[in-house]
mmCIF file of C-alpha atoms in Angstrom:
data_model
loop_
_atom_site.group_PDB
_atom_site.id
_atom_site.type_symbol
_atom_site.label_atom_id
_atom_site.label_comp_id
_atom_site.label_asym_id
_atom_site.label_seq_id
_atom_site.Cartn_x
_atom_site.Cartn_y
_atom_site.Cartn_z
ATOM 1 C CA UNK A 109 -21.217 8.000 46.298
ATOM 2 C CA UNK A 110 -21.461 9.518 42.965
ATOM 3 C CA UNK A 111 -19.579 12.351 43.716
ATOM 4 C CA UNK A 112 -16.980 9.973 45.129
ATOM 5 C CA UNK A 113 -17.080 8.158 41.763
ATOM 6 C CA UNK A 114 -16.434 11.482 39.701
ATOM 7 C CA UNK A 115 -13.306 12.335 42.321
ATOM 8 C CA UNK A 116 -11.473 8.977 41.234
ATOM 9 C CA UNK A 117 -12.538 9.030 37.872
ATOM 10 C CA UNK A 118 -10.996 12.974 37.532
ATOM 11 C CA UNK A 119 -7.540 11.837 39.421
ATOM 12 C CA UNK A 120 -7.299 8.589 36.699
ATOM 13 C CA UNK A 121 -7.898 11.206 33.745
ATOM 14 C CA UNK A 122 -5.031 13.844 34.850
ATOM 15 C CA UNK A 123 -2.634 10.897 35.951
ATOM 16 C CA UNK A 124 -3.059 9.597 32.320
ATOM 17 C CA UNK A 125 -3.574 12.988 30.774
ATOM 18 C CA UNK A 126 -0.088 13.450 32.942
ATOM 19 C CA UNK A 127 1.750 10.387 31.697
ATOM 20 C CA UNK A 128 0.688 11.210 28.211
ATOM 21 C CA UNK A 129 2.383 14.704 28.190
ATOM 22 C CA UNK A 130 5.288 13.705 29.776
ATOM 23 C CA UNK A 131 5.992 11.529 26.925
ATOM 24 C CA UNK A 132 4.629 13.827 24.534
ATOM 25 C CA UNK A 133 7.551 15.921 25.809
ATOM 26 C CA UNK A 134 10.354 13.340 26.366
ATOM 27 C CA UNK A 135 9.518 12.396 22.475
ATOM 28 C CA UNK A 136 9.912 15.813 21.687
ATOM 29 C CA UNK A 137 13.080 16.638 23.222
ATOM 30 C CA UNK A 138 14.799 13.437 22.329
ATOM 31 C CA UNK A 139 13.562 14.435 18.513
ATOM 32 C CA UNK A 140 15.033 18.014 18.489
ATOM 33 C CA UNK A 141 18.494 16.549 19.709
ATOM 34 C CA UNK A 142 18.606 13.751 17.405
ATOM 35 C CA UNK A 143 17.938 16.924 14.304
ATOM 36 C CA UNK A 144 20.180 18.982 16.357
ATOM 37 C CA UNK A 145 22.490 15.846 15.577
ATOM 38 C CA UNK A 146 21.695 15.418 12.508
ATOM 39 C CA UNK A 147 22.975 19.804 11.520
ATOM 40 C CA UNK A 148 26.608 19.000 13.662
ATOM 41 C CA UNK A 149 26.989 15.852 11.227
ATOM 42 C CA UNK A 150 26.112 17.486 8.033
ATOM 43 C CA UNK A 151 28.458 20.138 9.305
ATOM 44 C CA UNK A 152 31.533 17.229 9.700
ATOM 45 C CA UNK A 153 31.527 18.486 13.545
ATOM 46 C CA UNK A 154 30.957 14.537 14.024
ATOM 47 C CA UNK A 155 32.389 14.300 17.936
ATOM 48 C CA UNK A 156 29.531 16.763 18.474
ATOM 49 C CA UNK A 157 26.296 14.841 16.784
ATOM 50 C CA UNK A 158 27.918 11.662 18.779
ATOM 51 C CA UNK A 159 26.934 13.926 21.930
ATOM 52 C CA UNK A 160 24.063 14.967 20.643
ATOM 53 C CA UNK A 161 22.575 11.682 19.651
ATOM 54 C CA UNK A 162 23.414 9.604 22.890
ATOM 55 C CA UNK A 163 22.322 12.040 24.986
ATOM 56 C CA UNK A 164 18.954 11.835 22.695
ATOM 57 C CA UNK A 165 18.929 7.965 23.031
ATOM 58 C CA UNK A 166 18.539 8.870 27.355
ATOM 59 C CA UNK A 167 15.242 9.945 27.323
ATOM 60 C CA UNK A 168 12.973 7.142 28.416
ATOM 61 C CA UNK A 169 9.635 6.977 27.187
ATOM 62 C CA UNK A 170 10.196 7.534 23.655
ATOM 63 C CA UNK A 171 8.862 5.642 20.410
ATOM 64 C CA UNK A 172 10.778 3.042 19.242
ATOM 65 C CA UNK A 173 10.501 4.300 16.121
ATOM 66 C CA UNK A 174 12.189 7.299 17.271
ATOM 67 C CA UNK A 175 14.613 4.936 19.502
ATOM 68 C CA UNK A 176 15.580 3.270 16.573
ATOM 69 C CA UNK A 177 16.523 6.249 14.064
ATOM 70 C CA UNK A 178 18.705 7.672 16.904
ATOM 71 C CA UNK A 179 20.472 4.460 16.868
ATOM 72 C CA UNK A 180 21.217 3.808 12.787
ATOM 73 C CA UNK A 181 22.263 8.064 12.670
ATOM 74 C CA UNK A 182 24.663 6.981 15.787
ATOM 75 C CA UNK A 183 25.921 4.462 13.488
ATOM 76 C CA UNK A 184 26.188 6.646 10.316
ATOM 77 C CA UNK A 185 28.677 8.768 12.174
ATOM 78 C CA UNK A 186 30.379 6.090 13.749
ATOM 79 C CA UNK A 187 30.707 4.923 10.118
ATOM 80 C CA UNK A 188 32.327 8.109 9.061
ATOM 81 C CA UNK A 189 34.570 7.900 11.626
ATOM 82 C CA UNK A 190 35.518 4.427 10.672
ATOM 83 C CA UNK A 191 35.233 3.204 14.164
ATOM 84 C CA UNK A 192 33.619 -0.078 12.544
ATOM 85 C CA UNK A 193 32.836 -2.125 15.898
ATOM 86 C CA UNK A 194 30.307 1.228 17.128
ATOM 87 C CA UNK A 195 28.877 1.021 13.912
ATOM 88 C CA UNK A 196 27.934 -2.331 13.663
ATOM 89 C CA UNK A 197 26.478 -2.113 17.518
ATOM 90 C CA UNK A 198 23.707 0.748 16.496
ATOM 91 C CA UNK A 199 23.341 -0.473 13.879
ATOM 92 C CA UNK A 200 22.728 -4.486 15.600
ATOM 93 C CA UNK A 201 20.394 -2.132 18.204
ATOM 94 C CA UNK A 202 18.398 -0.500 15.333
ATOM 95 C CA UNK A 203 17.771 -3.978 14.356
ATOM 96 C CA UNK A 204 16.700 -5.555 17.594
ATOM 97 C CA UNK A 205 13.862 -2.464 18.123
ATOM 98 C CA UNK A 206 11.826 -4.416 15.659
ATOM 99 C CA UNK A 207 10.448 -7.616 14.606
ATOM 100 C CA UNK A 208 12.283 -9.886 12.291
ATOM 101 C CA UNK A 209 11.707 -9.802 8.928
ATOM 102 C CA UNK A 210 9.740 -6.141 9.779
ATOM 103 C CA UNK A 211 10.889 -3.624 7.143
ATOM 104 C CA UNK A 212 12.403 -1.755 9.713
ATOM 105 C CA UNK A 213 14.224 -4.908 10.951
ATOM 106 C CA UNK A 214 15.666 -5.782 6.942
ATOM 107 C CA UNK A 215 16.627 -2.300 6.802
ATOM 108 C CA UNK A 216 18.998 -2.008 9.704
ATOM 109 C CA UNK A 217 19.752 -5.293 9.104
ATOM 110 C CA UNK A 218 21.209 -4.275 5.745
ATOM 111 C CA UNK A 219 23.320 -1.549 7.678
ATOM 112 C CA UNK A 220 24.798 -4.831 9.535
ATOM 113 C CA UNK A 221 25.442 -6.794 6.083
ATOM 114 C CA UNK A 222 26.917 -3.740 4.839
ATOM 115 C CA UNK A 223 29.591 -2.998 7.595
ATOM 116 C CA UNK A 224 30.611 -6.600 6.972
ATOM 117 C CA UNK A 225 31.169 -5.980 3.265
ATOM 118 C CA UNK A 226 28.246 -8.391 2.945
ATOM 119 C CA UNK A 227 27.064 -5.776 -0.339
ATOM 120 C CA UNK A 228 25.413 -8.732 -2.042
ATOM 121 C CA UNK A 229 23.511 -9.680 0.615
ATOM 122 C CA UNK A 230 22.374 -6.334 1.864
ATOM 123 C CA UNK A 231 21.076 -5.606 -1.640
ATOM 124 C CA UNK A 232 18.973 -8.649 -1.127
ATOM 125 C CA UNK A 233 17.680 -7.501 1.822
ATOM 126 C CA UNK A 234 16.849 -4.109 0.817
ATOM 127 C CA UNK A 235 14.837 -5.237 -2.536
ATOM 128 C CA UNK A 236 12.791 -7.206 0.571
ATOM 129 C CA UNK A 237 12.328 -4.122 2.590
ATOM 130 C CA UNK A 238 12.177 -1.881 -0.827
ATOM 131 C CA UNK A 239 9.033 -4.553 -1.602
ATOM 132 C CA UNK A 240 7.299 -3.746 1.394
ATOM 133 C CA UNK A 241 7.647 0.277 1.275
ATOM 134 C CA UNK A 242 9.113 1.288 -1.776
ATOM 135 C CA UNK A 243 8.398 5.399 -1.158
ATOM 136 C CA UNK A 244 9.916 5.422 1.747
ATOM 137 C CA UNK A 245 13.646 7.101 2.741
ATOM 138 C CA UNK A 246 15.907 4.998 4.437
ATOM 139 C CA UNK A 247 15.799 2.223 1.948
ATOM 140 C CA UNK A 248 16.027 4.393 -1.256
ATOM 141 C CA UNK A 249 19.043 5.633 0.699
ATOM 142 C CA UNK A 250 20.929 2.754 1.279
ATOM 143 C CA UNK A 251 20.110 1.917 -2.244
ATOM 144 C CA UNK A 252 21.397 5.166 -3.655
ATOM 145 C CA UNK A 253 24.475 4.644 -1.620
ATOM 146 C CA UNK A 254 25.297 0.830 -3.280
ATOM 147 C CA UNK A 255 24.884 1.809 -6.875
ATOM 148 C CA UNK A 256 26.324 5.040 -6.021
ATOM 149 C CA UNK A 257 29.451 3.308 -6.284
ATOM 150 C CA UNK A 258 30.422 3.828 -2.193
ATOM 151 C CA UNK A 259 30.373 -0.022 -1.330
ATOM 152 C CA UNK A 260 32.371 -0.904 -4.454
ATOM 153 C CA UNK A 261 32.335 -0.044 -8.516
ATOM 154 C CA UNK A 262 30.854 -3.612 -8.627
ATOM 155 C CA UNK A 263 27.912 -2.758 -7.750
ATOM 156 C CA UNK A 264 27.546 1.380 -9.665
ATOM 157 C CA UNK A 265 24.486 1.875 -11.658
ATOM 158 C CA UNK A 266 24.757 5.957 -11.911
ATOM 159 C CA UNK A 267 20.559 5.834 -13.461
ATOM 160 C CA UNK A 268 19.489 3.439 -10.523
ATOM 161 C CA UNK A 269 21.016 5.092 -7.929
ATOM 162 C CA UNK A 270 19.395 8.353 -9.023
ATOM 163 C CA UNK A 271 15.930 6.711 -9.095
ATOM 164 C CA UNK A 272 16.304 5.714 -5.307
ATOM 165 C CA UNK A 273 18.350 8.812 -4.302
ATOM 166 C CA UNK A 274 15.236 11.339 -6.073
ATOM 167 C CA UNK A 275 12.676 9.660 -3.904
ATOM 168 C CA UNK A 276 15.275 9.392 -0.411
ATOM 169 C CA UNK A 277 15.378 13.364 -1.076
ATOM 170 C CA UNK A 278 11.481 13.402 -1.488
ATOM 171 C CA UNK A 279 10.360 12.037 1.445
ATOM 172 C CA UNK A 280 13.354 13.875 3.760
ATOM 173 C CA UNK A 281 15.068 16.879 1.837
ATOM 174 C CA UNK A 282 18.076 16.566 4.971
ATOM 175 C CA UNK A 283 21.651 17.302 4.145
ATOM 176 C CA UNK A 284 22.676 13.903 3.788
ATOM 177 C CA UNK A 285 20.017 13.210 0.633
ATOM 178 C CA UNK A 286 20.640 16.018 -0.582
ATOM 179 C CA UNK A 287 24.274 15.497 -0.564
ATOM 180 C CA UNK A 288 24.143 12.013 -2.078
ATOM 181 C CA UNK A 289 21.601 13.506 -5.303
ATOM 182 C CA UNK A 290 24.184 16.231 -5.964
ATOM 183 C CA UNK A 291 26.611 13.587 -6.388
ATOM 184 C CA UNK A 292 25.025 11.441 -8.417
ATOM 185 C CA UNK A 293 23.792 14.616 -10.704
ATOM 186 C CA UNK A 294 27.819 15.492 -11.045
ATOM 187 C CA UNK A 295 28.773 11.688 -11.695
ATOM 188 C CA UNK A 296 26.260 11.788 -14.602
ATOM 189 C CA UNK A 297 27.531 15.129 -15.541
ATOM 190 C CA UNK A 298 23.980 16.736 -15.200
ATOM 191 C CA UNK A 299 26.493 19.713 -14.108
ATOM 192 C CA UNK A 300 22.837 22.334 -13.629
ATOM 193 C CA UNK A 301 21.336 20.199 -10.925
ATOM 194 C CA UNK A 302 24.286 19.276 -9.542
ATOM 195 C CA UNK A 303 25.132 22.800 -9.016
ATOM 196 C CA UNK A 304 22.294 23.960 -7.482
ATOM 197 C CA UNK A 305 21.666 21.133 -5.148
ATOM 198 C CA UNK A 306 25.566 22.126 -3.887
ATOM 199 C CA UNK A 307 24.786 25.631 -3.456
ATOM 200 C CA UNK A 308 21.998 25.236 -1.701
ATOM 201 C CA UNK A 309 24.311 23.090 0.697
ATOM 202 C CA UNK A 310 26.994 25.408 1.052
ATOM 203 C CA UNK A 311 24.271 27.759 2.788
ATOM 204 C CA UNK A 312 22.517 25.222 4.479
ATOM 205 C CA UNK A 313 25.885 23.875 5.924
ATOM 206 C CA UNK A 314 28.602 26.568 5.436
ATOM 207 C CA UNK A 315 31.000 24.265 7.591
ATOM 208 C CA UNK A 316 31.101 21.429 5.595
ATOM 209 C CA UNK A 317 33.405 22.757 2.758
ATOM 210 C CA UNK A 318 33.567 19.779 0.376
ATOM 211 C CA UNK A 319 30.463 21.193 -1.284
ATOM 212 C CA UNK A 320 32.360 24.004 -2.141
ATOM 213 C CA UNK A 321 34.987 21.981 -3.645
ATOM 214 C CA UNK A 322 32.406 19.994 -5.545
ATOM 215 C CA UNK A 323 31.026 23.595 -6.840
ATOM 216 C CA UNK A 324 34.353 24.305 -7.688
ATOM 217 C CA UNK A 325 34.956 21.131 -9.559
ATOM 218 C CA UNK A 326 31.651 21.425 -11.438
ATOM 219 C CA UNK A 327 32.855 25.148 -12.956
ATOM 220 C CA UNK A 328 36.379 23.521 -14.132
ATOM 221 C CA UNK A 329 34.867 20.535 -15.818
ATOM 222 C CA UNK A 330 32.550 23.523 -17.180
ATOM 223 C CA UNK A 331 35.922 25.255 -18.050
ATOM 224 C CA UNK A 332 35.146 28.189 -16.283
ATOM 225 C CA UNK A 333 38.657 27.634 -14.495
ATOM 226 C CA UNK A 334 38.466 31.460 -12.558
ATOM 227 C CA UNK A 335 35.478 30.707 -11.199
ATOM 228 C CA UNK A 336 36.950 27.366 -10.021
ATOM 229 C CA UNK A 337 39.766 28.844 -8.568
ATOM 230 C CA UNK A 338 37.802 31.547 -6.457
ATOM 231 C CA UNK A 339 35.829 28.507 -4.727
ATOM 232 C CA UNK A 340 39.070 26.359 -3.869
ATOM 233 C CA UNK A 341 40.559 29.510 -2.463
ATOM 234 C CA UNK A 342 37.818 30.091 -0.307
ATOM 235 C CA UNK A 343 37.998 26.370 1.149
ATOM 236 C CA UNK A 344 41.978 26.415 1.004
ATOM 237 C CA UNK A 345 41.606 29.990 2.876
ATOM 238 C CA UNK A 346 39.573 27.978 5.841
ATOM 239 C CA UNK A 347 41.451 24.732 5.311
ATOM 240 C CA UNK A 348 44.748 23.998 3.529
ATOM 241 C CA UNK A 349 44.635 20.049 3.452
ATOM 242 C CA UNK A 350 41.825 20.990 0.796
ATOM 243 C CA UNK A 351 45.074 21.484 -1.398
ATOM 244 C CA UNK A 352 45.770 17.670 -1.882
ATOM 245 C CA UNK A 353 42.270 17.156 -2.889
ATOM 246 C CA UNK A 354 42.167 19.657 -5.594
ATOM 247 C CA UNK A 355 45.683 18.853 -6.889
ATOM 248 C CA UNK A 356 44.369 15.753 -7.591
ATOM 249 C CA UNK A 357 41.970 16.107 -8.930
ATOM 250 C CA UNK A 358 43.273 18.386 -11.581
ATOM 251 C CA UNK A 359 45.519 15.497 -12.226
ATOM 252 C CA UNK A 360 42.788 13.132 -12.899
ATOM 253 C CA UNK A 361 41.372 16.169 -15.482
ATOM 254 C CA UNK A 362 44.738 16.770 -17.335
ATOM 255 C CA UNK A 363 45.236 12.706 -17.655
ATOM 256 C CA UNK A 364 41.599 12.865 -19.587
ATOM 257 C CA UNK A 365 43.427 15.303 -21.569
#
């Protein structure tokens, strides 16, 4: 009897033991797509991470934690792609994967209010979810992003947005953070840091050539005009619709003049 006892007890353990690898693994795998994802959209090869991240959102199984960051990157592409309706959908589905009023929820949520041009109210409803976990990265980054100035000059606050775009790099030191802190560095012409966070970008993403336009930028405002020029021809070398870009904004520089 006992022995039958300790035969059913032993199948129960490996068919949970079982179950609990396989979606050890599924998590896994659905993980290294969605960062695989995440390297073709800091690289601008955005068709690509759309691949990448649906075929991520098809393993069953996973968190929905993990479920539900798959869903708001889908929509960050979508965004910069301006296909608006796919945007607001992942972003609506990031919502639903958690309870109302959750900080997960307020923070996709705010993705919603923000597609809408509804910046008023999404900065109300991050300062709720910024309440509840004020460390933590996806919050600090939609913050950054409003008083960055990229939902309107309304709402740009170059010191605040560096505060939340600091800590967003902090807690996930991705592309896209470290993309928006560069920024805001050159916008408040702290020309050092914003330099060297745009190096480091041009070798972590060697595709994505605007950060070599930006370092190219940074050395004319700098007056160091040669060195400006060698980085624009390297871009205009790989791409020549870089040209219209950095026409104007030489424009903008002799109008200061």
């Amino acid at each position: 009897m006992k022995s039958n006892t300790y035969n059913y007890l032993a199948i129960v353990l490996l068919l949970i033991l079982s179950a609990s690898c396989t979606h050890a693994i599924s998590e896994l795998e659905a993980r290294r797509k969605n960062d695989k994802g995440l390297v073709e959209f800091n690289n601008r090869r955005l068709d690509n991470a759309i691949v990448l991240f649906k075929d991520a959102m098809t393993h069953k199984d996973i968190s929905v934690n993990t479920l539900a960051m798959i869903y708001r990157n889908t929509a960050q592409v979508y965004m910069d792609m301006e296909l608006q309706d796919s945007a607001i959908h992942y972003s609506t589905l990031a919502a639903n994967c958690f309870e109302k009023d959750s900080y997960e929820h307020l923070v996709s949520m705010a993705d919603v209010q923000l597609l809408n041009d509804e910046v008023q109210v999404a900065i109300t409803t991050l300062e709720r979810a910024y309440k509840l976990k004020p460390t933590d990265m996806p919050v600090n980054n939609s913050l950054g992003l409003i008083y960055l100035g990229q939902y309107g000059y309304d709402f740009l606050d170059l010191e605040k947005a560096l505060l939340h775009n600091k800590q967003a790099f902090a807690m996930n030191r991705d592309g896209n953070t470290e993309y928006l802190l560069a920024r805001n560095y050159y916008e408040l012409e702290r020309f050092p840091e914003a330099e060297k966070h745009f190096k480091n970008l041009s070798r972590e993403y060697p595709e994505n050539l605007d950060h070599t336009v930006f370092l190219g930028m940074i050395k004319y405002k700098l007056g160091a005009n040669t060195e400006a020029e060698e980085h624009w021809n390297n871009v205009l070398a790989i791409n020549p619709d870089y040209q219209v870009v950095i026409d104007s904004f030489k424009e903008e520089m002799e109008a200061e003049l």
